[in-house]
Coordinates of C-alpha atoms and ligand atoms in Angstrom, one line a residue:
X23 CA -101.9 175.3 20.8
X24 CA -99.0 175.1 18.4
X25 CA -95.1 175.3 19.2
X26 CA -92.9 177.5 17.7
X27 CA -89.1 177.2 17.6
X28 CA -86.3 179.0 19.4
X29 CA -84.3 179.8 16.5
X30 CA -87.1 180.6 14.0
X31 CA -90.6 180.1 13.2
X32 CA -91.3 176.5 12.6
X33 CA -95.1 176.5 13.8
X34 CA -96.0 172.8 14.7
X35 CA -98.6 170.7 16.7
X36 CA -97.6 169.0 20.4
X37 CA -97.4 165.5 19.1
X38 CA -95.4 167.2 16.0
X39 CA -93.1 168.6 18.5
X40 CA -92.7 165.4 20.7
X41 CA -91.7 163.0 17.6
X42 CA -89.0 165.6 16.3
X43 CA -87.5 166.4 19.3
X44 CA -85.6 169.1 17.9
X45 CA -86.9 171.4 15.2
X46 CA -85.0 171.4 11.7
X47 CA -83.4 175.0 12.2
X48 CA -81.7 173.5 15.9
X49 CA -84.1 174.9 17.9
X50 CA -86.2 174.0 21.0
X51 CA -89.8 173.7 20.7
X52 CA -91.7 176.6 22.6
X53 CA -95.7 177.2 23.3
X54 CA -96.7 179.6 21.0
X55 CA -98.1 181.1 24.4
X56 CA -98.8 180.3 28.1
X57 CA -102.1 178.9 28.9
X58 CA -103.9 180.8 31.6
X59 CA -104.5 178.7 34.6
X60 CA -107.6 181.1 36.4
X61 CA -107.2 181.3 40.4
X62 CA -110.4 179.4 41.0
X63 CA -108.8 176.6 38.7
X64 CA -106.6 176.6 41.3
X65 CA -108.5 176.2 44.3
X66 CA -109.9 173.2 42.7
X67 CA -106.6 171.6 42.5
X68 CA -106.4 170.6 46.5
X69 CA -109.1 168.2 45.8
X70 CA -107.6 166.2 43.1
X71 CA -105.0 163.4 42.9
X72 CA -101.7 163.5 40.7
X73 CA -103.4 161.7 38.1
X74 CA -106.0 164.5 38.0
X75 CA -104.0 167.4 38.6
X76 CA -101.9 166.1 35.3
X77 CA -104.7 165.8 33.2
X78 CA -105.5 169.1 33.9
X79 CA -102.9 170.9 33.4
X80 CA -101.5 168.9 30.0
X81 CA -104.2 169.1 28.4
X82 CA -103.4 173.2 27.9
X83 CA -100.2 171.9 26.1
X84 CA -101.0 168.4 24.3
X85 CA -104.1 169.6 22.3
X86 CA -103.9 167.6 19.6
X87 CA -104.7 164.6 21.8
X88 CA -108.1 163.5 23.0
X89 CA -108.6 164.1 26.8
X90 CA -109.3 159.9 27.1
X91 CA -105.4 159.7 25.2
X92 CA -104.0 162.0 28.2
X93 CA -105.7 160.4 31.5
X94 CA -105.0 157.2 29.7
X95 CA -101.3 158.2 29.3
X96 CA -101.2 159.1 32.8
X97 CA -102.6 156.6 34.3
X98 CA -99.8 154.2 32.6
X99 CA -97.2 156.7 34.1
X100 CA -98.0 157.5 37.6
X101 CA -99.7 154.5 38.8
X102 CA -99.3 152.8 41.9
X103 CA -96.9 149.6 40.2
X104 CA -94.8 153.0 39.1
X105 CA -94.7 155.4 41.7
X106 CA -94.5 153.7 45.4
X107 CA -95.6 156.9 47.3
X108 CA -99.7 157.3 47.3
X109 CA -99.1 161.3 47.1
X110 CA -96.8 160.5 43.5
X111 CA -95.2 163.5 44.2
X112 CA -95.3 164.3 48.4
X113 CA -94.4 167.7 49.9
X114 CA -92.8 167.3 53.2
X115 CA -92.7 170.3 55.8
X116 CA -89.4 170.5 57.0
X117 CA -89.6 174.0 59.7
X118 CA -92.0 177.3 59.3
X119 CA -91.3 178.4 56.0
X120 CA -89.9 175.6 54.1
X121 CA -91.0 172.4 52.6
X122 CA -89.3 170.1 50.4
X123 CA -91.3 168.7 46.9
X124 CA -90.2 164.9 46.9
X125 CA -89.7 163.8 42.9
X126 CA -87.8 160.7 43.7
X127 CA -90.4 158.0 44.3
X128 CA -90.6 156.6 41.1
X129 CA -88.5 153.6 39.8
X130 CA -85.1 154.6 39.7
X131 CA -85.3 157.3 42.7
X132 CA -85.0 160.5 41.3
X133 CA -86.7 163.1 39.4
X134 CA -86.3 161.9 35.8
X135 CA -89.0 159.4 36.4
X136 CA -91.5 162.2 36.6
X137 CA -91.1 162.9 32.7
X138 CA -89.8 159.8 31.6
X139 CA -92.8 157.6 32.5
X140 CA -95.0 159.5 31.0
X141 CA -92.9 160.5 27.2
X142 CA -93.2 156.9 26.0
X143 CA -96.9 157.4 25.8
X144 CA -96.7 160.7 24.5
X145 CA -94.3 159.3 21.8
X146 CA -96.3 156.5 21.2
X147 CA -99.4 158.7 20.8
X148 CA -97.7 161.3 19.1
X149 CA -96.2 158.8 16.1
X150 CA -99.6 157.4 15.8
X151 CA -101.2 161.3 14.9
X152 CA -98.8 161.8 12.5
X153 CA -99.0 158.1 10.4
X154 CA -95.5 157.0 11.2
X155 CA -96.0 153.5 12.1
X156 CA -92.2 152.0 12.3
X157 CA -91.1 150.5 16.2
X158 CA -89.8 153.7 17.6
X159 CA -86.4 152.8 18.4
X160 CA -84.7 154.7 21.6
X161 CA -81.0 155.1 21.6
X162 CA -79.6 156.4 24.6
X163 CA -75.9 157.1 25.9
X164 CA -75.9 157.8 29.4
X165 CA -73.4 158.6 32.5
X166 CA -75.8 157.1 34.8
X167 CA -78.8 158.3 35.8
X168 CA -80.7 159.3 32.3
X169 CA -80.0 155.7 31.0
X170 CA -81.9 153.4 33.7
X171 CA -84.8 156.6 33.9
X172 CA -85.1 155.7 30.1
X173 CA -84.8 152.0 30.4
X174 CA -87.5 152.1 32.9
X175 CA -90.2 154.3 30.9
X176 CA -89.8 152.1 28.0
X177 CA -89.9 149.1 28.9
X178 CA -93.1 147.0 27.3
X179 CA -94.4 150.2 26.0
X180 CA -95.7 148.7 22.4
X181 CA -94.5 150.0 19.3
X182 CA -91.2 151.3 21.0
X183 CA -87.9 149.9 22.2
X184 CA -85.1 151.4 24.1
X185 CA -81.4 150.8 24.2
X186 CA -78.8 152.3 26.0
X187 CA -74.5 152.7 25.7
X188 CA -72.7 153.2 28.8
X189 CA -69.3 153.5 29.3
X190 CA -67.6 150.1 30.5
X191 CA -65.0 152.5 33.0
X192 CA -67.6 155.7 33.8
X193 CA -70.1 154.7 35.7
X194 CA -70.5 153.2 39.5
X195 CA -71.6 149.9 40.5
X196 CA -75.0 150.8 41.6
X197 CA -76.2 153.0 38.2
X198 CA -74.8 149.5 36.3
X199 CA -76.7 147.1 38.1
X200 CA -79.5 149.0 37.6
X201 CA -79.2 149.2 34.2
X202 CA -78.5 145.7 33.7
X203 CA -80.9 143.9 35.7
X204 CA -83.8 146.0 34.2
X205 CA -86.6 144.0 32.3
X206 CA -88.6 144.0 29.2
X207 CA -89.2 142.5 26.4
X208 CA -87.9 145.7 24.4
X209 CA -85.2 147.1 26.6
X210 CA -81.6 146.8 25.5
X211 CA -78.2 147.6 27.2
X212 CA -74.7 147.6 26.0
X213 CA -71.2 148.3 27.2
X214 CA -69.2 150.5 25.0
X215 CA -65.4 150.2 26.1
X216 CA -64.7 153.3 26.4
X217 CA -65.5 156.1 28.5
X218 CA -68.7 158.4 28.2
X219 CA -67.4 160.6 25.5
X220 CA -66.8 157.6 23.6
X221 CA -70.6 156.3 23.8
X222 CA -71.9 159.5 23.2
X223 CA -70.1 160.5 20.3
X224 CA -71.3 156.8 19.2
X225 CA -74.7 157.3 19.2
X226 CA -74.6 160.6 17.6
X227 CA -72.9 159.5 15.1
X228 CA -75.6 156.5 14.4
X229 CA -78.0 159.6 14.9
X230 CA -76.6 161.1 11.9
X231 CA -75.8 157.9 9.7
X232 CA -78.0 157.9 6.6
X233 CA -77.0 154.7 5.8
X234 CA -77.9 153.5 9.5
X235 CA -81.2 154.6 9.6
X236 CA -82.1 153.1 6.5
X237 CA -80.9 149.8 7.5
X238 CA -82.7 150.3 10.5
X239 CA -85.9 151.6 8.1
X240 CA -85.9 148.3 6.3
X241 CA -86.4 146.6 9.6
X242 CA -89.4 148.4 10.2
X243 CA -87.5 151.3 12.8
X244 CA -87.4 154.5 13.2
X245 CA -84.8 156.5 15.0
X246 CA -85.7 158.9 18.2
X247 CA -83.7 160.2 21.6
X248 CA -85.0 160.7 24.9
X249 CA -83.5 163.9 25.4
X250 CA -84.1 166.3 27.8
X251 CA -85.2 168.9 25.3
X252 CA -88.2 166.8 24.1
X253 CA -90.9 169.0 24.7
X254 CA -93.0 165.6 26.4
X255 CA -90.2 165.9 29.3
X256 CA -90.6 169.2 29.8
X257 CA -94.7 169.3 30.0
X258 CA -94.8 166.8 33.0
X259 CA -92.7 168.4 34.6
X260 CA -94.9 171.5 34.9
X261 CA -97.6 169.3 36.8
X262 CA -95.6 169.3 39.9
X263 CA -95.4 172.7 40.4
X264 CA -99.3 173.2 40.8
X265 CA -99.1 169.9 42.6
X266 CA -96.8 171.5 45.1
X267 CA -98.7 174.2 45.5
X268 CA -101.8 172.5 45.8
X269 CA -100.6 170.2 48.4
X270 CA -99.4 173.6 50.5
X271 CA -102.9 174.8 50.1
X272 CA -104.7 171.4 51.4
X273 CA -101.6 171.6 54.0
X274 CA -102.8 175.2 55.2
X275 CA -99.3 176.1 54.6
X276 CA -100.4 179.2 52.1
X277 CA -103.7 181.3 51.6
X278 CA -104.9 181.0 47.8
X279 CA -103.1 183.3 45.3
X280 CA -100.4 183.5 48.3
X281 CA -96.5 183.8 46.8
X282 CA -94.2 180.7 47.2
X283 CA -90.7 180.6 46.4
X284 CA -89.1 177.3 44.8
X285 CA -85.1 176.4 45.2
X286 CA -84.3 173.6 42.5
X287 CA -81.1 171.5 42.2
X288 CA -80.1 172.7 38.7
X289 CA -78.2 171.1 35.8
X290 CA -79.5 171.1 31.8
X291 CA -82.2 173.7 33.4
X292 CA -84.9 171.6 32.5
X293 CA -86.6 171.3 36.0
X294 CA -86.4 174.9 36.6
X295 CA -87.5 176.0 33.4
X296 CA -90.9 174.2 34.0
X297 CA -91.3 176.2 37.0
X298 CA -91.1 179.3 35.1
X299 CA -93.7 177.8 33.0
X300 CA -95.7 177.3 35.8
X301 CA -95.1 180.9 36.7
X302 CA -96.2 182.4 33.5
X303 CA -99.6 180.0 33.7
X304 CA -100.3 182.2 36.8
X305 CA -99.3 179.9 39.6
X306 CA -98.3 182.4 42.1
X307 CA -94.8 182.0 42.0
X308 CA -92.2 184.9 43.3
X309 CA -88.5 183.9 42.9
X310 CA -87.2 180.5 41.2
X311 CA -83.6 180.1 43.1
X312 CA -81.3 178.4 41.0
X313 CA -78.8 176.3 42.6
X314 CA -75.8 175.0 40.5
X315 CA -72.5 173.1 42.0
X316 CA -69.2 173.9 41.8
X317 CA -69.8 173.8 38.2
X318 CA -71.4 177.2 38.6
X319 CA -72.2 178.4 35.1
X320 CA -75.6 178.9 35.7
X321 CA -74.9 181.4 38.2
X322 CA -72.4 183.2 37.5
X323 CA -74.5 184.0 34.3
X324 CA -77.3 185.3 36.2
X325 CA -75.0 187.4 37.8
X326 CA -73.4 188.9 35.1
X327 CA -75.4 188.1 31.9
X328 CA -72.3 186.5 30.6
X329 CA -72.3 182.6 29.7
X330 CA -69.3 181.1 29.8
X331 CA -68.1 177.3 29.0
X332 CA -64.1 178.1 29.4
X333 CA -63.9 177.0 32.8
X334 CA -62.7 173.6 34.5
X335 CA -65.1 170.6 34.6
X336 CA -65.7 169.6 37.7
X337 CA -66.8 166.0 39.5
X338 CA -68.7 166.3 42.2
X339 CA -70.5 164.4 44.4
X340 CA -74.2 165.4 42.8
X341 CA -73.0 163.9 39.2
X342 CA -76.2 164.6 37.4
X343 CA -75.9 168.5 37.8
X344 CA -72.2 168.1 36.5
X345 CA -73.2 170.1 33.5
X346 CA -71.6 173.0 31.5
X347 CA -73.4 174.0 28.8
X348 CA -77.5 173.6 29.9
X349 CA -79.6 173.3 26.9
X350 CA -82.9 174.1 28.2
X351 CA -81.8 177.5 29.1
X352 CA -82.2 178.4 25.1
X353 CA -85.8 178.3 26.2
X354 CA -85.7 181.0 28.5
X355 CA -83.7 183.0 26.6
X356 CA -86.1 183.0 24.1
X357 CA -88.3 184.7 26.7
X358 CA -85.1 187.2 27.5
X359 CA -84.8 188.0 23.6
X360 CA -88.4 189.2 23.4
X361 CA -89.4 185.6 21.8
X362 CA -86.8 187.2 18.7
X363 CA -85.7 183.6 17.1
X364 CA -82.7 185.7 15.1
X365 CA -81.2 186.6 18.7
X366 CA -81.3 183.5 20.2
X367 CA -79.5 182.2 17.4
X368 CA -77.0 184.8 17.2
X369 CA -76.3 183.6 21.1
X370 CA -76.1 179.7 20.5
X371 CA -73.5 180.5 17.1
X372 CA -71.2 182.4 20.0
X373 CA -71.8 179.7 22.2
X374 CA -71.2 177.0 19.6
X375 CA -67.9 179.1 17.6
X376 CA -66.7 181.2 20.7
X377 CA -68.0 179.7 23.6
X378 CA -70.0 182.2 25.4
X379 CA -72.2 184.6 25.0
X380 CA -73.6 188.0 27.1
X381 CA -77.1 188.8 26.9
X382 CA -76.6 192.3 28.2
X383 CA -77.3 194.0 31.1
X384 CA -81.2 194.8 30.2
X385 CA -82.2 191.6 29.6
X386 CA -79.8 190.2 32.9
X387 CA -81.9 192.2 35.3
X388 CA -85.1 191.0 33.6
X389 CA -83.9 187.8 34.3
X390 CA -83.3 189.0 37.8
X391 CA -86.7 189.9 38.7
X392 CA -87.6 186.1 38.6
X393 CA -84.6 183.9 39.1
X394 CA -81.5 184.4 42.0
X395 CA -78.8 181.9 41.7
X396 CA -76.0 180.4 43.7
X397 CA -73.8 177.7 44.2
X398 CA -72.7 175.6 46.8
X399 CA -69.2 172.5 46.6
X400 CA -69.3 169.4 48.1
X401 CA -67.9 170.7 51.8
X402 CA -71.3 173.1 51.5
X403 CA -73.3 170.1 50.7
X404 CA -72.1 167.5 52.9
X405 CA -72.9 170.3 55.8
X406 CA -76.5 171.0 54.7
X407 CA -77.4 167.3 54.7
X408 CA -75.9 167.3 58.3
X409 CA -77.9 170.5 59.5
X410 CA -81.1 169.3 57.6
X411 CA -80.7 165.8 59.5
X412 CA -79.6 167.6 62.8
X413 CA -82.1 170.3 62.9
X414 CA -85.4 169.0 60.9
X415 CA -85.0 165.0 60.6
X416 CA -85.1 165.2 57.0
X417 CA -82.5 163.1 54.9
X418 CA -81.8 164.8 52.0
X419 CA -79.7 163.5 48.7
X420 CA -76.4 165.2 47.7
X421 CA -78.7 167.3 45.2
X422 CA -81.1 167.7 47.0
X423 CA -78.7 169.5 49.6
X424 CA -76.9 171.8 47.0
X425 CA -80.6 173.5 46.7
X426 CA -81.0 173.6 50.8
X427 CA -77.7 175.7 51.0
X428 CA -78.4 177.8 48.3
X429 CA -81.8 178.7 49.8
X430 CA -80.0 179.6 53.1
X431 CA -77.5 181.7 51.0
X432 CA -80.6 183.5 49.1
X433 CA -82.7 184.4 52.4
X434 CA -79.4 185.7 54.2
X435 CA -78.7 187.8 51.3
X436 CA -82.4 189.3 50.7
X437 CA -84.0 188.5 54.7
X438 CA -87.2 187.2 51.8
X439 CA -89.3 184.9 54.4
X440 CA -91.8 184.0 51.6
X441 CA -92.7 179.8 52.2
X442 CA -90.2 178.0 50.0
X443 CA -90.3 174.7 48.6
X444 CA -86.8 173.0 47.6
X445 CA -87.3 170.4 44.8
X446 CA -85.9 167.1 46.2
X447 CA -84.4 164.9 43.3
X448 CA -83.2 162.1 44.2
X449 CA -83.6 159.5 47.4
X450 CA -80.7 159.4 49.8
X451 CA -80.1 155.7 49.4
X452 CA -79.7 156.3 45.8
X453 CA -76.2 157.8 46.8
X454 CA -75.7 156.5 49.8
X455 CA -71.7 156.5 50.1
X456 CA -71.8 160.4 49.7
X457 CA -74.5 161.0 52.1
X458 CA -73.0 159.1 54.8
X459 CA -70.0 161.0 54.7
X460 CA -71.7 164.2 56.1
X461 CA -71.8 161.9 59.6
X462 CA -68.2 161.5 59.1
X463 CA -68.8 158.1 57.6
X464 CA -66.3 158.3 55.2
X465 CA -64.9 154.4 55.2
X466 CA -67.9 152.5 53.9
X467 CA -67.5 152.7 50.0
X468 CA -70.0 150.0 49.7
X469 CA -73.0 151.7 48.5
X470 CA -75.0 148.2 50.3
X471 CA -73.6 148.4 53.3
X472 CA -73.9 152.5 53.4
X473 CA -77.0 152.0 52.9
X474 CA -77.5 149.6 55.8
X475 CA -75.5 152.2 58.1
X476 CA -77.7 155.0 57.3
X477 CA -81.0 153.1 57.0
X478 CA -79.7 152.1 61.0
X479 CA -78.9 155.8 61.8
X480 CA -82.0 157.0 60.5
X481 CA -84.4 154.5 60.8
X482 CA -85.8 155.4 57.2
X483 CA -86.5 152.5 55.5
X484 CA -84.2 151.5 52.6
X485 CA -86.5 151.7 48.9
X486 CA -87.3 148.4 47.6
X487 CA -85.7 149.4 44.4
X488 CA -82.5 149.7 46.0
X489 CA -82.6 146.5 48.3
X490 CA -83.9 144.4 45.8
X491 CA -81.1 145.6 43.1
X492 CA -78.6 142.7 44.6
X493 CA -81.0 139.9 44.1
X494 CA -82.1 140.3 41.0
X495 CA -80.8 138.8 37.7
X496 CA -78.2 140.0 35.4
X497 CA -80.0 139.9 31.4
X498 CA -78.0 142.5 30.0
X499 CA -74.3 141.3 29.5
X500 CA -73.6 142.9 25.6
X501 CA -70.2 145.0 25.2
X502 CA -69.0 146.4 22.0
X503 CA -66.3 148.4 20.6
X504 CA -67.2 152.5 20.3
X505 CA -66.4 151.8 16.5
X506 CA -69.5 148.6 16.6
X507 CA -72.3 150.3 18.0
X508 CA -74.7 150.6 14.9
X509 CA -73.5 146.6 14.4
X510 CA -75.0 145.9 18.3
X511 CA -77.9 147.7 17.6
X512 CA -78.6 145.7 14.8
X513 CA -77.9 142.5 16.2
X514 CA -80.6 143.0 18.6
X515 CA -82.8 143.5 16.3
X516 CA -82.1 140.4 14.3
Ligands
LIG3 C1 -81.2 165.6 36.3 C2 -81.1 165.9 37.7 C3 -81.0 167.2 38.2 C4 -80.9 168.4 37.3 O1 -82.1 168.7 36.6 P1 -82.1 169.6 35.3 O2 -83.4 169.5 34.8 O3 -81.0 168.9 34.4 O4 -81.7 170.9 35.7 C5 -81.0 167.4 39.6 N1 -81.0 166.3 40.4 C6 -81.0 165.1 40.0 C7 -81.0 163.9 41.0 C8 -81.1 164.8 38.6 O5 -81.2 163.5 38.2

């Protein structure tokens, strides 16, 4: 299988694809076409365990590495010391036509894990093929989530290191404790005073610094990001899907070859987009229901064919879909353009020059045959996790809940009663204030002692990851200035 890019016609190998990131000409890496997955492939599926199921279906993509590199990968990723649910990724019935597909019990709580324990090995493999044997160096600038997700897949991964900026004011208490108590002999973590504009802008300029990555060269480094355009975060995240439906099939839940419907919490469209994927390997898919928040860009452009970034940015209380211009969608509008590389480009120039672009009305009602979107704000959300609690004893994450009101808004507007499974991202506790408030416990800021109300409400038990986070050591104390950066990152590697 070779990869193609979404600008042009760059033809490379997986591992190719995985070191790059992003192809010379700006483009996103592509299949050159979707594996068939054969229905009685399928029926095999129930049997297996994650582990299996993964092997199975990556090894379509990744074929330039040796079936013993991929289970060996895998095993590293979704192990028992990694993920603390047996299942990896459970689906939970929650009434008589919908389930929810639980991402979130990996190390930091939410869905990002599911890639980013497995890329490190992927990048590690795929520098290996391809005779580049410098330390891959990680640099990450991160909001929040993205940065511990990374911290945690990297850590004592040999021949890589990871090392992330955050913004000293921009990010809460819990997402820098996390970051700072992590572990490792190779992780890294570093204030930038600033905010997150300022750390980004930081690391992309060490990104683009020749004189950087020399220096960083003669210390036996090579530069790479963790970003989630990497075509080795977007392959694991296809696994779930037949995971899903496998589990509905051992569940009884579906007949095989029998339609399911999947709502997913949506922000860079990256989890979504490996659904379609999914869809186009023959898993019996019928709608994927995008749900954005109030930062709705994604569905107002499915509605009108028209994206559009001049709008307000909004903060809301599901911060990791705060989003406003989602870079995996250039993959599916590479599928919309016919796989025609000029188009797309033509599209991302608007974007870039005029900010926005309208992909017409054909291709908008292509697009419409498989994907329905919606939004829902934080008053929608904070109700959903109340009726979800009140109604089916399920506890669902801010996120999470944006997807379980959009669902409602999609089967009220089409009466479609096909089984539906919303992708749960995140674990309650990991945003514990915000989830509280939907019981009108709106005075307890501290996300501890939320956490103790709701565990006592509920009577779910709090993760370890979170409980422990107050015990355990600070190691990471460096903070720089946003004009210092490349000097931190060389310090650390004195
Ligand atoms: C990243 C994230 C999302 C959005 O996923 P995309 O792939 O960016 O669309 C949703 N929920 C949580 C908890 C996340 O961390």
């Amino acid at each position: 299988m070779s990869f193609f890019s979404t600008r042009g016609e760059s033809c490379v190998t997986a591992s190719q694809a995985i070191l790059r990131g992003i192809a010379p000409d700006g483009g996103l890496y592509v299949p050159a076409m979707f594996p068939g997955v054969r229905p009685e492939r399928l029926t095999s599926l129930p049997e297996m365990n994650y582990e299996q199921r993964a092997v199975n279906i990556l090894k379509h993509f990744l074929e330039d590495f040796s079936l013993r590199e991929i289970e060996d990968a895998v095993h590293a990723a979704y192990g028992p010391d990694r993920f603390t649910h047996p299942d990896v990724a459970p689906v939970k019935k929650l009434d008589s036509a919908t389930w929810a597909l639980e991402l979130f019990h990996g190390p930091t709580l939410a869905f990002k894990d599911m890639a980013l324990q497995l890329l490190p090995h992927l990048l590690k493999l795929s520098a290996e093929k391809n005779g580049e044997d410098r330390e891959i160096c990680i640099l990450v600038a991160t909001s929040g989530d993205t940065g511990k997700a990374a911290l945690e897949g990297f850590r004592d991964v040999p021949g890589t290191s990871c090392t992330v900026f955050y913004p000293l004011d921009g990010v809460s208490d819990v997402q820098k404790l996390q970051m700072v108590t992590t572990g490792g002999s190779n992780t890294r973590v570093i204030a930038v005073r600033g905010n997150f504009d300022d750390a980004q802008t930081g690391v992309k300029e060490l990104f683009g610094s020749e004189e950087f990555r020399e220096e960083m060269s003669r210390k036996g480094k090579t530069l790479s990001s963790a970003n989630s355009i990497n075509l080795g975060r977007l392959v694991p995240q296809v696994v779930y899907y037949f995971s899903a439906y496998a589990e509905l099939l051992k569940q009884h839940a579906v007949a095989p070859g029998e339609a399911v419907n999947f709502c997913v919490p949506t922000g860079n469209f990256g989890d979504i987009l490996a659904g379609y994927y999914a869809r186009n390997m023959g898993l019996p898919v019928n709608k994927l229901i995008c749900a954005s928040n109030r930062n709705n860009v994604l569905s107002d452009f499915f509605r009108s064919g028209i994206y559009s970034t001049h709008r307000t940015f909004f903060k809301t209380i599901s911060p990791s879909m705060d989003i406003l211009v989602s870079s995996n969608l250039e993959r599916l509008l590479y599928e919309a353009a016919d796989r025609d590389g000029e188009l797309v480009r033509t599209w991302m120039t608007q974007l870039k020059e005029c900010g926005s672009y309208s992909v017409g009305d054909q291709r908008r009602e292509w697009m419409a045959d498989v994907f329905w979107a919606d939004c829902a704000d934080n008053k929608d959300t904070l109700a959903e996790i109340r009726k979800r609690w009140e109604q089916d004893r399920y506890l669902m994450d801010p996120h999470t809940a944006v997807a379980g009101h959009v669902l409602r808004e999609y089967r009220n507007a089409t009466s479609d009663d096909t089984p539906a499974v919303i992708v749960s991202t995140a674990s309650p506790y990991k945003f514990a204030a915000d989830v509280l408030r939907a019981f009108g416990g709106d005075t307890v800021r501290d996300p501890f002692e939320a956490g103790a109300e709701l565990e006592r409400m509920t009577g779910l038990p709090m993760p370890e990851q979170v409980r422990r986070l107050r015990e355990l050591p600070v190691r990471h104390t460096a903070t720089c200035d946003r004009d210092k950066m490349g000097a931190a990152v060389l310090d650390a590697f004195a």
